[in-house]
Amino acid sequence: MEPQTASQVQVMGIDAGGTMTDTFFVRADGRFVVGKAQSNPDDESLAIFESSQDALKHWQRSVNDVYPELVTGVYSGTAMLNRVVQRKGLEVGLICNRGFEQVHSMGRAIQSYLGYALEERIHLNTHRYDQPLVPISRTRGVTERTDVQGEIVIELRENEVRKAVRELVEAGAKAIVICFLQSHKNATSELRARDVCREELKRLGVDIPVFASVDYYPSRKESHRMNTTVLEAYAAEPSRQTLKKVSDRFKKNGAHFDLRVMATHGGTISWKAKELARTIVSGPIGGVIGSKLLGEALGYDNIACSDIGGTSFDMALITKGNFAIASDPDMARLVLSLPLVAMDSVGAGAGSFVRLDPYSGSIKLGPDSAGYRVGTCWADSGLDTVTVSDCHVVLGYLNPTNFLGGAIKLDVERAREHLKAQIADPLGLKVEDAAAGVIELLDLNLRDYLRATISAKGYNPAEFVCFSYGGAGPVHTYGYTEGLNFRDVVVPAWAAGFSAFGCACADFEYRYDKSVDLALPHLASDDEKVDACKIIQSAWAQLASKVIDEFVINGFKPEDVLLRPGYRMQYMGQLNDLEITSPVSSATTAADWDQIVAAFENTYGRVYASSARSPELGFSVTTAIMRGLVATQKPGLPEDLDGGPAPPDSARLGTRPFYRHKKWAKATIWKMEALQAGNHIVGPAIIESDATTFVVPTGFETTLDKHRLFHLKEVARKTDKEWPE
């Protein structure tokens, strides 16, 4: 345990996952500490408090002592997403164009199979429609029509809007959403409908919020825009209360900072932000942001980010130092208009349930998870279905007396009994072989998924460094990276809190997008280029005003804000556009347009191939983007003194039986915190901390560098006889 120090604790990152809540504290001298506690769905603020206590005890500090020192606190979590999945949101009323009342409940065709595996799509669940967030009973159509050019061809009937408001209030609506066709081209009708709604609500003496889609997401694709605005009312407003509770607990313990939340685009925003739906999925994104910062510090351009928690395996690619942003992603089986860091997820984690398929007799993993209840190995879990964690315990991967630093005691025999009855006996296997088979199957699935994701984008794993993190990442790193020949495999000592670390690395940033329709031929005249610049500049000016307004709400002056314009562009006739940070701060001249085009072509060549560029098709700008950020305190990387290749005796905790490849071996157990920079460890070994376990099996070795990053390497394969037991 490190003694108390005078160095101020400056930054706190929080990752409130479905299974565990992680906190990450950084001091002014760059030293950091990670804490972990079981998530508490009923009171997230309590889980954060307990996790903070767990972290700060390593510095012999208390929460009441440290919270007043903090400059920055950043939250990420899954509460909003869970609220949508479980359909436990606010009762929302929807006003749309007459004749289009079914748009939301019908959804897009893609929504019928989102989230299902291929075999399920082919057979059973090809057409499953979820309960809509807004039922038809709380949907009203009003007369209005704006054409595709943005011309109003039928004026808004205001009397119908007033009637709709009265009916929706009577039907129990606690918020009203307005979304009209083509409003991104001309917002007049929608904004007038919003004002009329507010007037009528005031007359009725009813105080409920009104959300016009153009105030939030002025983008094409009305179903995406409608879903996202509905989400803002349905889930974001209730989540704001959760965040207020978290913020209030901080204040109660002496904190002075304003709580920030990780947003889908990779920046952080205040919990008071207008567009809170942008925080619907934030935990895994923190890991990508942390990986980018770490990659920049270490000189890695291409990084495969892999995050395993209790519930899912999330991965993203950083290529040439940048991650991709998806403009219309899907989330919770809804298509949305949100900028989202491009990620892929599989419902397979350490808490995933393990079952036998009743038809084929084969092992099936997940997609459901035990969450914070771990597995049958925890007597108080109330579970009777085997999980991946039960297999870890049986095989000797996890220390049953030191899970969560000893807060939870795991019962090996209980796990063995359940594994025997549910998996081993039906398959005619020994318990250890059944458990090992589950782990190998999980590792194989993740490895194939990782390889396919990289290959599908036209890359080779040998061009990438793999970062492995999450509470369960280090347990499986060797398994899902084996044979892929990554340039390097890196496991941070703070892997369990890496997403929380990423949150602490993120800029305080607001972002607004707006659809534009702009197309120019390859050989456009200078006058045409200037006209195009005027359209982009006008959109940027509108968005900049909205960005600055958000910062003003948080007590910043407009001059404090650094504005970064951007855009999405594609070759005319193509379906996929790319997001580009603008090379010019404002667009006014033909030369500015040429720079905008050149930046797109360079990016296109990097993402696809230089030979695939097709300027002769002409260029189309689909979206204007404005990001605003203010400087924030970020964590630095530790710089430890070299302690040589031999680990200190104080780090050795003994040995533990460890099962792999149909044989037991004695694995040396090491205490992670006691290892020093330069220490070299050859498998079989298990490196333990309170928050995670790093498995180094036979055939692998690892070295700890000065930044407290473990580098895992496969060594030349030898026969079993040559390996010490």
XYZ file of C-alpha atoms in Angstrom:
725
model
C 0.000 0.000 0.000
C 1.379 3.359 -1.021
C 1.587 5.998 1.709
C -0.362 9.232 1.584
C 1.209 11.869 -0.578
C 0.969 15.604 -0.945
C 0.409 15.226 -4.710
C -3.128 16.381 -5.553
C -5.647 13.926 -7.015
C -6.975 15.739 -10.107
C -8.978 13.455 -12.357
C -11.646 10.813 -11.782
C -13.039 8.534 -14.486
C -16.108 6.326 -13.910
C -17.268 3.311 -15.909
C -20.603 2.073 -14.552
C -21.019 -1.221 -16.443
C -23.726 -3.855 -16.198
C -21.526 -6.074 -14.016
C -18.924 -3.878 -12.301
C -18.474 -0.181 -11.609
C -14.870 0.969 -12.096
C -13.293 4.211 -10.946
C -9.963 5.626 -12.018
C -8.124 8.355 -10.085
C -5.109 10.288 -11.375
C -2.732 12.436 -9.312
C -0.887 15.507 -10.512
C 2.357 13.453 -10.649
C 0.761 11.034 -13.160
C 0.304 8.161 -10.697
C -3.085 6.500 -10.789
C -5.155 3.948 -8.964
C -8.137 1.795 -10.000
C -11.126 0.790 -7.887
C -13.885 -1.737 -8.455
C -17.274 -2.533 -6.944
C -20.344 -4.496 -7.945
C -22.772 -2.401 -9.958
C -25.989 -1.358 -8.251
C -28.791 -0.841 -10.810
C -31.021 0.728 -8.130
C -28.472 3.336 -7.024
C -25.478 3.930 -9.272
C -24.175 6.678 -7.008
C -23.681 4.135 -4.204
C -21.668 1.751 -6.447
C -19.465 4.695 -7.557
C -18.932 5.668 -3.912
C -17.919 2.099 -2.970
C -15.642 1.796 -6.002
C -13.988 5.123 -5.090
C -13.352 3.854 -1.563
C -11.812 0.674 -2.981
C -9.439 2.713 -5.181
C -8.385 5.334 -2.656
C -7.539 2.843 0.101
C -4.375 2.054 -1.923
C -3.232 5.625 -1.219
C -4.561 5.566 2.327
C -6.945 8.359 1.378
C -10.677 8.735 1.932
C -13.473 9.854 -0.371
C -14.243 12.929 1.757
C -10.550 13.791 1.633
C -10.086 13.404 -2.141
C -13.377 14.512 -3.752
C -12.791 18.222 -2.838
C -9.390 18.075 -4.625
C -10.762 16.807 -7.931
C -10.692 19.096 -10.973
C -12.531 16.749 -13.330
C -15.023 13.890 -12.972
C -16.255 11.982 -16.032
C -19.045 9.372 -16.001
C -19.843 6.632 -18.483
C -22.444 3.939 -18.114
C -25.196 1.852 -19.626
C -28.207 3.018 -17.564
C -29.825 4.864 -20.467
C -29.328 1.989 -22.873
C -30.770 -0.462 -20.333
C -33.774 1.841 -19.881
C -34.482 1.654 -23.628
C -33.909 -2.110 -23.860
C -36.218 -2.755 -20.904
C -38.800 -0.208 -22.140
C -38.846 1.661 -18.822
C -38.782 5.234 -20.099
C -40.975 8.314 -19.970
C -44.477 8.264 -21.515
C -43.962 10.291 -24.689
C -46.484 11.815 -27.102
C -45.563 12.224 -30.791
C -46.804 14.788 -33.318
C -45.962 14.112 -36.987
C -47.357 14.685 -40.486
C -50.903 13.447 -41.064
C -50.740 10.081 -42.837
C -47.378 9.216 -41.299
C -48.569 8.223 -37.825
C -47.246 4.654 -38.269
C -43.654 5.604 -39.197
C -42.263 5.142 -35.683
C -44.096 1.917 -34.835
C -43.317 0.354 -38.256
C -39.615 1.172 -37.991
C -37.167 0.412 -40.765
C -36.992 -3.075 -42.242
C -33.473 -3.522 -40.849
C -34.892 -3.240 -37.315
C -36.593 -6.614 -37.751
C -33.315 -8.483 -37.504
C -30.888 -6.140 -35.743
C -29.097 -7.839 -32.876
C -29.723 -11.393 -34.022
C -27.163 -13.984 -35.027
C -27.200 -15.208 -38.629
C -28.771 -18.600 -37.840
C -31.562 -16.861 -35.935
C -32.169 -14.520 -38.866
C -32.442 -17.470 -41.245
C -34.778 -19.539 -39.085
C -36.831 -18.244 -36.200
C -36.635 -14.537 -35.679
C -36.541 -13.074 -39.136
C -39.326 -10.630 -38.455
C -39.527 -9.575 -34.846
C -40.752 -6.114 -34.059
C -40.165 -4.563 -30.673
C -42.726 -2.596 -28.744
C -42.415 1.006 -30.034
C -41.195 3.665 -27.611
C -44.332 5.665 -28.468
C -47.571 3.691 -29.049
C -50.102 4.678 -31.707
C -52.464 5.761 -28.913
C -50.063 8.624 -28.114
C -49.301 9.564 -31.741
C -51.128 12.362 -33.591
C -50.832 13.476 -37.216
C -51.340 17.120 -38.251
C -51.715 18.686 -41.691
C -48.442 20.111 -43.040
C -46.174 19.336 -45.949
C -42.700 20.545 -46.898
C -41.267 19.170 -50.158
C -37.786 17.733 -50.740
C -36.482 21.147 -51.793
C -37.567 22.671 -48.486
C -40.557 24.542 -49.969
C -43.715 24.604 -47.807
C -46.510 23.344 -50.077
C -49.188 22.934 -47.358
C -49.126 25.352 -44.428
C -49.221 24.029 -40.872
C -52.771 23.850 -39.436
C -52.133 25.281 -35.980
C -55.624 24.403 -34.696
C -54.778 20.706 -35.302
C -51.565 21.078 -33.278
C -53.525 22.558 -30.333
C -56.068 19.725 -30.538
C -53.229 17.135 -30.669
C -51.605 18.631 -27.549
C -54.865 18.444 -25.589
C -55.414 14.826 -26.617
C -51.833 13.792 -25.795
C -51.982 15.400 -22.345
C -55.259 13.585 -21.732
C -53.616 10.316 -22.885
C -50.957 10.714 -20.186
C -47.996 12.083 -22.184
C -45.169 13.378 -19.949
C -43.248 14.868 -22.903
C -44.100 15.778 -26.513
C -41.899 15.145 -29.564
C -42.454 16.890 -32.920
C -40.981 15.479 -36.124
C -42.052 16.564 -39.641
C -40.899 15.387 -43.068
C -38.066 17.428 -44.650
C -37.750 19.666 -41.583
C -33.974 19.451 -41.906
C -34.361 21.399 -45.174
C -36.791 23.955 -43.755
C -37.417 24.093 -40.033
C -40.194 26.735 -40.142
C -43.214 24.435 -39.679
C -41.651 22.320 -36.971
C -40.455 25.307 -34.967
C -43.898 26.919 -35.226
C -45.520 23.656 -34.089
C -43.132 23.630 -31.112
C -44.119 27.171 -30.109
C -47.835 26.400 -30.506
C -47.372 23.287 -28.300
C -45.780 25.350 -25.566
C -48.514 27.998 -25.793
C -51.244 25.356 -25.491
C -49.490 23.586 -22.589
C -49.182 26.918 -20.771
C -52.881 27.572 -21.327
C -53.674 24.122 -19.921
C -51.392 24.719 -16.931
C -49.315 21.634 -17.771
C -45.509 21.741 -17.393
C -43.987 19.096 -19.665
C -41.023 19.412 -22.080
C -41.435 19.751 -25.875
C -38.787 18.345 -28.222
C -38.629 19.477 -31.874
C -36.362 17.228 -33.950
C -34.666 20.208 -35.678
C -33.585 21.619 -32.308
C -31.660 18.426 -31.667
C -30.913 16.402 -34.793
C -31.544 18.384 -38.023
C -30.585 15.525 -40.331
C -32.181 13.656 -43.222
C -33.789 10.205 -42.801
C -36.950 11.026 -40.879
C -37.210 7.614 -39.142
C -33.654 7.947 -37.745
C -34.334 11.560 -36.731
C -37.677 10.659 -35.147
C -36.213 7.722 -33.192
C -33.377 9.841 -31.852
C -35.608 12.720 -30.753
C -38.053 10.268 -29.152
C -35.066 8.711 -27.369
C -34.134 12.147 -26.044
C -37.540 12.440 -24.382
C -38.073 8.758 -23.510
C -34.720 7.813 -21.956
C -32.481 10.855 -21.681
C -34.761 12.879 -19.409
C -35.135 10.061 -16.814
C -31.370 9.374 -17.059
C -30.765 13.012 -16.236
C -32.303 12.271 -12.828
C -29.869 9.366 -12.328
C -26.947 11.625 -13.187
C -28.262 14.317 -10.858
C -28.255 11.739 -8.055
C -24.629 10.853 -8.888
C -23.674 14.553 -9.031
C -25.467 15.265 -5.733
C -23.570 12.465 -3.961
C -20.285 13.970 -5.183
C -21.345 17.381 -3.884
C -22.419 15.812 -0.565
C -18.873 14.453 -0.171
C -17.290 17.837 -0.847
C -16.738 17.752 -4.638
C -16.649 21.075 -6.513
C -16.386 19.846 -10.121
C -19.284 19.716 -12.601
C -19.948 16.079 -13.569
C -19.306 15.293 -17.243
C -20.614 12.345 -19.267
C -18.941 10.392 -22.078
C -20.749 11.026 -25.369
C -21.107 8.729 -28.374
C -18.807 10.880 -30.549
C -15.838 10.405 -28.209
C -15.919 13.714 -26.284
C -17.515 14.505 -22.937
C -20.497 16.746 -22.240
C -22.105 18.073 -19.062
C -24.921 16.042 -17.492
C -26.967 19.231 -17.905
C -26.465 19.149 -21.710
C -29.433 19.662 -23.986
C -28.716 16.572 -26.123
C -28.272 13.903 -23.475
C -29.254 11.052 -25.824
C -25.708 11.374 -27.142
C -24.585 9.561 -23.991
C -26.730 6.439 -24.591
C -23.703 4.190 -24.932
C -20.571 5.517 -23.358
C -18.605 2.851 -21.452
C -16.886 0.999 -24.333
C -16.169 4.310 -26.091
C -13.991 5.374 -23.155
C -11.672 2.447 -23.929
C -11.251 3.587 -27.550
C -10.405 7.154 -26.449
C -7.910 5.794 -23.897
C -6.341 3.577 -26.578
C -5.952 6.546 -28.927
C -4.166 8.621 -26.253
C -1.967 5.680 -25.279
C -1.203 4.928 -28.936
C -0.154 8.542 -29.530
C 2.176 8.416 -26.511
C 3.762 5.136 -27.647
C 3.885 5.865 -31.378
C 1.316 3.226 -32.463
C -0.732 4.204 -35.540
C -2.831 1.064 -35.969
C -4.537 -0.330 -32.876
C -7.109 -3.082 -32.429
C -9.035 -2.164 -29.253
C -10.588 -5.142 -27.452
C -12.657 -4.838 -24.274
C -14.091 -7.825 -22.377
C -16.328 -7.181 -19.420
C -18.895 -9.360 -17.715
C -21.470 -8.938 -20.466
C -19.882 -8.248 -23.852
C -16.802 -8.183 -26.072
C -16.433 -4.767 -27.711
C -13.881 -3.923 -30.331
C -12.886 -0.963 -32.491
C -10.065 -0.170 -34.905
C -7.817 2.861 -34.816
C -6.114 3.250 -38.213
C -3.442 5.833 -38.923
C -4.150 7.330 -35.499
C -7.901 7.854 -36.053
C -11.096 5.967 -35.279
C -14.133 5.983 -37.573
C -17.417 7.728 -36.718
C -20.688 6.150 -37.863
C -23.336 8.786 -38.689
C -26.512 6.666 -38.516
C -25.811 3.709 -36.228
C -28.256 1.310 -34.613
C -28.647 0.947 -30.879
C -31.105 -1.194 -28.888
C -32.601 -2.316 -32.239
C -33.353 1.297 -33.233
C -31.805 3.189 -36.159
C -30.554 6.578 -34.948
C -29.130 9.904 -36.139
C -26.173 10.120 -33.790
C -22.441 10.349 -34.429
C -21.094 7.166 -32.810
C -17.534 5.867 -32.556
C -17.626 2.851 -34.894
C -17.587 -0.278 -32.726
C -18.642 -3.891 -32.956
C -20.024 -5.874 -30.037
C -20.604 -9.552 -29.287
C -22.730 -10.717 -26.364
C -19.933 -12.792 -24.837
C -18.165 -11.897 -21.593
C -16.974 -13.415 -18.326
C -20.528 -13.464 -16.976
C -22.090 -15.049 -20.106
C -24.322 -18.055 -19.401
C -23.190 -21.457 -20.714
C -25.845 -23.908 -21.935
C -26.143 -26.983 -24.127
C -28.221 -26.564 -27.271
C -31.216 -28.925 -26.822
C -31.169 -29.887 -30.513
C -27.485 -30.238 -31.414
C -26.056 -30.895 -27.957
C -23.340 -28.296 -28.627
C -22.170 -25.653 -26.137
C -23.884 -22.242 -26.498
C -22.480 -19.064 -24.934
C -24.696 -16.088 -24.011
C -25.860 -13.702 -25.242
C -27.455 -13.181 -21.799
C -25.207 -12.601 -18.823
C -25.189 -12.977 -15.048
C -24.089 -9.353 -14.778
C -22.984 -8.383 -11.282
C -23.984 -11.826 -9.920
C -20.786 -13.428 -11.405
C -21.864 -17.101 -11.518
C -22.927 -20.151 -9.528
C -19.496 -20.012 -7.850
C -20.845 -17.146 -5.722
C -23.212 -18.719 -3.211
C -25.254 -15.502 -2.780
C -25.785 -15.009 -6.518
C -29.109 -16.824 -6.653
C -27.995 -18.391 -9.968
C -28.270 -22.001 -11.014
C -27.018 -21.637 -14.621
C -23.275 -22.006 -15.271
C -21.315 -18.968 -16.483
C -17.878 -18.481 -18.054
C -16.620 -17.245 -14.655
C -17.477 -20.655 -13.154
C -15.138 -22.217 -15.715
C -12.379 -19.737 -14.787
C -12.643 -20.741 -11.135
C -12.646 -24.497 -11.838
C -9.569 -24.238 -14.084
C -7.561 -22.259 -11.536
C -7.540 -18.990 -13.508
C -9.161 -16.948 -10.711
C -8.248 -16.776 -7.055
C -11.506 -17.679 -5.264
C -10.488 -15.785 -2.119
C -9.385 -12.572 -3.854
C -12.255 -11.749 -6.224
C -12.879 -8.001 -6.008
C -10.031 -7.844 -3.490
C -11.687 -10.459 -1.306
C -15.052 -8.696 -1.100
C -16.680 -11.759 -2.672
C -15.661 -15.344 -1.824
C -16.068 -17.842 -4.652
C -16.866 -21.519 -4.059
C -14.878 -23.803 -6.400
C -16.767 -26.964 -5.419
C -20.139 -25.332 -6.019
C -19.010 -24.299 -9.524
C -17.716 -27.846 -10.178
C -21.040 -29.404 -9.161
C -23.054 -27.169 -11.482
C -20.577 -27.653 -14.354
C -20.676 -31.408 -13.867
C -24.462 -31.616 -13.898
C -25.135 -29.132 -16.718
C -22.217 -29.505 -19.119
C -19.706 -32.275 -18.271
C -22.006 -35.269 -17.613
C -24.321 -34.688 -20.632
C -21.224 -34.485 -22.880
C -19.439 -37.405 -21.188
C -16.445 -35.244 -20.208
C -14.376 -34.614 -17.084
C -15.359 -31.393 -15.343
C -12.001 -29.749 -16.146
C -12.230 -30.733 -19.826
C -15.772 -29.333 -20.062
C -14.660 -26.056 -18.469
C -11.580 -25.865 -20.703
C -13.790 -26.553 -23.739
C -16.009 -23.582 -22.839
C -13.005 -21.265 -22.504
C -11.476 -22.513 -25.775
C -14.800 -22.024 -27.562
C -15.106 -18.468 -26.245
C -11.515 -17.655 -27.191
C -12.014 -19.145 -30.662
C -15.201 -17.147 -31.242
C -13.547 -13.907 -30.145
C -10.392 -14.639 -32.189
C -12.419 -15.310 -35.357
C -14.468 -12.202 -34.731
C -11.359 -10.069 -34.222
C -9.660 -11.478 -37.330
C -12.783 -11.069 -39.478
C -13.325 -7.473 -38.371
C -9.764 -6.494 -39.273
C -9.758 -8.440 -42.545
C -13.156 -7.081 -43.595
C -11.682 -3.593 -43.589
C -8.844 -4.723 -45.837
C -6.119 -4.967 -43.185
C -3.865 -7.672 -41.780
C -3.579 -8.234 -37.986
C 0.223 -8.105 -38.423
C -0.171 -4.343 -39.135
C -1.852 -3.776 -35.746
C -1.013 -3.600 -32.063
C -3.756 -5.200 -29.983
C -4.799 -3.486 -26.738
C -6.593 -5.847 -24.368
C -8.521 -4.440 -21.414
C -11.740 -4.661 -19.404
C -12.083 -6.658 -16.195
C -12.035 -9.981 -18.083
C -9.716 -8.926 -20.936
C -6.394 -10.026 -19.361
C -7.855 -13.463 -18.506
C -8.507 -14.143 -22.193
C -5.846 -12.080 -23.963
C -3.636 -15.058 -24.815
C -6.627 -17.043 -26.124
C -8.129 -14.597 -28.583
C -4.808 -13.200 -29.848
C -3.019 -16.555 -30.283
C -1.890 -17.152 -33.854
C -3.051 -13.761 -35.194
C 0.529 -12.406 -35.278
C -0.215 -8.929 -33.985
C 2.801 -6.554 -33.976
C 2.402 -6.421 -30.216
C -0.206 -7.363 -27.622
C -0.508 -4.823 -24.796
C -2.311 -5.326 -21.485
C -2.368 -2.218 -19.226
C -1.887 -2.877 -15.507
C -5.061 -0.793 -15.070
C -6.998 -2.880 -17.631
C -10.016 -3.204 -15.323
C -10.445 0.555 -15.212
C -9.248 1.295 -18.742
C -12.596 2.593 -19.999
C -12.744 4.864 -16.954
C -9.172 5.959 -17.807
C -10.360 6.732 -21.361
C -13.187 8.864 -19.986
C -10.611 10.865 -18.048
C -8.621 11.306 -21.304
C -11.534 12.687 -23.319
C -11.919 16.361 -24.188
C -14.809 18.434 -22.851
C -16.494 18.637 -26.202
C -19.875 19.425 -27.713
C -20.741 18.452 -31.235
C -23.656 19.311 -33.507
C -24.396 17.981 -37.001
C -26.664 19.264 -39.768
C -27.604 17.628 -43.074
C -26.711 19.628 -46.188
C -27.294 18.846 -49.857
C -24.283 19.972 -51.775
C -22.904 18.435 -54.956
C -20.209 19.797 -57.286
C -18.649 18.304 -60.417
C -14.943 17.604 -60.534
C -14.185 20.549 -62.787
C -16.461 23.120 -61.163
C -15.951 26.822 -61.807
C -14.592 29.133 -59.122
C -18.026 30.758 -58.765
C -19.618 27.329 -58.109
C -16.946 26.589 -55.502
C -17.604 29.912 -53.744
C -21.365 29.191 -53.693
C -20.659 25.773 -52.188
C -18.489 27.374 -49.502
C -21.329 29.761 -48.632
C -23.668 26.808 -47.943
C -21.110 25.044 -45.734
C -20.163 28.233 -43.914
C -23.803 29.055 -43.207
C -24.355 25.592 -41.687
C -21.144 25.895 -39.622
C -22.259 29.288 -38.275
C -25.635 27.861 -37.149
C -23.974 24.891 -35.468
C -21.261 27.026 -33.829
C -23.958 29.108 -32.141
C -25.555 25.949 -30.674
C -22.171 24.615 -29.490
C -21.237 27.872 -27.758
C -24.684 28.023 -26.093
C -23.995 24.618 -24.461
C -20.677 25.813 -23.046
C -22.230 29.052 -21.776
C -24.772 26.930 -19.804
C -21.724 25.334 -18.122
C -20.195 28.657 -17.124
C -17.675 29.120 -19.949
C -17.209 32.244 -22.034
C -17.512 32.026 -25.849
C -13.830 32.976 -26.191
C -12.858 29.905 -24.083
C -14.218 27.581 -26.780
C -11.999 26.179 -29.535
C -14.216 25.537 -32.588
C -13.331 22.713 -34.997
C -15.511 22.538 -38.108
C -15.879 19.298 -40.053
C -18.014 17.652 -42.726
C -19.028 14.316 -44.231
C -18.255 13.908 -47.933
C -18.528 11.256 -50.624
C -18.006 10.886 -54.339
C -21.272 11.632 -56.144
C -23.306 8.489 -56.668
C -21.600 6.517 -53.871
C -23.509 5.397 -50.784
C -20.886 5.763 -48.059
C -19.545 9.097 -46.873
C -16.484 9.802 -44.706
C -16.132 12.173 -41.791
C -13.374 14.768 -42.214
C -11.998 17.411 -39.854
C -11.942 20.573 -41.965
C -8.498 21.823 -43.033
C -9.922 25.392 -43.057
C -11.513 27.245 -40.129
C -13.934 29.011 -42.455
C -14.962 28.424 -46.054
C -15.275 31.467 -48.331
C -13.065 31.085 -51.424
C -12.504 28.607 -54.251
C -9.111 27.779 -52.715
C -10.911 26.821 -49.454
C -13.117 24.428 -51.420
C -10.063 22.865 -53.063
C -8.572 22.232 -49.589
C -11.846 20.673 -48.402
C -11.804 18.301 -51.396
C -8.090 17.464 -50.981
C -8.615 16.515 -47.297
C -11.441 14.173 -48.329
C -9.378 12.538 -51.080
C -6.429 11.967 -48.727
C -8.736 10.329 -46.176
C -10.432 8.222 -48.852
C -7.045 6.952 -50.021
C -6.096 6.057 -46.427
C -9.365 4.301 -45.590
C -9.771 2.421 -48.870
C -6.935 2.789 -51.369
C -5.388 5.636 -53.328
C -6.169 3.793 -56.556
C -9.881 3.691 -55.625
C -10.248 7.472 -55.645
C -12.747 8.677 -58.279
C -12.666 12.482 -58.536
C -14.242 12.351 -61.990
C -17.564 11.455 -60.290
C -17.686 14.816 -58.537
C -18.029 15.555 -54.817
C -21.006 15.631 -52.488
C -21.100 17.090 -48.962
C -23.848 15.372 -46.933
C -23.348 16.797 -43.435
C -21.839 19.879 -41.793
C -20.254 19.255 -38.377
C -19.146 21.630 -35.639
C -17.176 20.537 -32.579
C -16.319 22.855 -29.738
C -13.938 22.001 -26.924
C -12.244 23.534 -23.908
C -8.931 22.423 -22.448
C -9.182 19.862 -19.621
C -6.784 18.142 -17.263
C -5.744 14.773 -18.695
C -3.941 11.857 -17.033
C -0.253 11.357 -17.787
C 1.435 7.985 -18.171
C 3.531 6.695 -15.283
C 7.321 6.596 -15.719
C 8.705 3.862 -13.437
C 12.391 3.165 -12.830
C 13.748 -0.022 -14.406
C 13.841 -2.882 -11.925
C 15.558 -5.442 -14.197
C 14.122 -8.669 -15.674
C 13.895 -10.633 -12.414
C 10.717 -9.899 -10.428
C 11.250 -9.054 -6.733
C 10.613 -11.854 -4.227
C 7.954 -9.697 -2.585
C 5.837 -9.983 -5.749
C 5.714 -13.796 -5.629
C 2.548 -15.131 -3.969
C 3.174 -18.885 -4.462
C 1.704 -21.335 -6.965
C -1.738 -22.601 -7.999
C -2.853 -25.607 -10.050
C -3.796 -24.458 -13.544
C -5.513 -26.606 -16.199
C -4.945 -26.250 -19.931
C -4.491 -28.616 -22.862
C -5.750 -31.615 -20.843
C -3.135 -31.345 -18.103
C -2.612 -29.627 -14.792
C 0.431 -27.439 -14.300
C 1.721 -25.336 -11.430
C 1.312 -21.688 -12.315
C 3.424 -19.157 -10.434
C 1.230 -16.450 -8.881
C 2.478 -12.852 -8.933
C 1.078 -9.728 -7.312
C 0.618 -7.201 -10.128
C 1.133 -4.078 -8.041
C 4.470 -5.385 -6.687
C 6.011 -6.043 -10.134
C 8.543 -3.511 -11.428
C 9.373 -2.037 -14.833
C 11.518 -4.426 -16.866
C 10.267 -7.565 -15.038
C 10.036 -10.560 -17.356
C 7.675 -13.459 -16.602
C 7.481 -16.775 -18.471
C 4.300 -18.877 -18.375
C 2.626 -20.713 -16.829
C 1.971 -17.733 -14.575
C -0.977 -15.788 -13.206
C -0.577 -12.114 -12.370
C -3.224 -10.972 -9.888
C -4.566 -7.632 -8.773
C -7.707 -6.820 -6.813
C -9.479 -5.701 -9.972
C -8.327 -8.169 -12.666
C -6.305 -11.304 -13.376
C -3.736 -11.609 -16.172
C -3.210 -15.193 -17.357
C 0.135 -16.088 -19.003
C -0.093 -19.802 -19.931
C 2.603 -22.179 -21.131
C 3.991 -20.981 -24.460
C 3.671 -17.290 -23.580
C 5.803 -14.692 -21.795
C 5.295 -11.093 -20.776
C 7.396 -8.043 -19.923
C 6.254 -5.015 -17.901
C 7.457 -1.666 -19.314
C 8.027 1.658 -17.533
C 4.447 2.810 -18.296
C 3.055 -0.248 -16.459
C 2.001 -1.914 -19.687
C 2.421 -5.669 -20.072
C 3.621 -6.855 -23.482
C 2.463 -10.430 -24.175
C 4.427 -12.604 -26.614
C 3.964 -16.071 -27.995
C 7.194 -18.034 -27.831
C 8.270 -20.863 -30.127
C 6.078 -23.881 -29.562
C 7.721 -26.778 -27.740
C 6.530 -30.217 -26.773
C 4.653 -30.595 -23.518
C 7.580 -32.464 -21.963
C 9.858 -29.481 -22.345
C 7.627 -27.206 -20.284
C 8.180 -27.131 -16.515
C 5.277 -28.072 -14.327
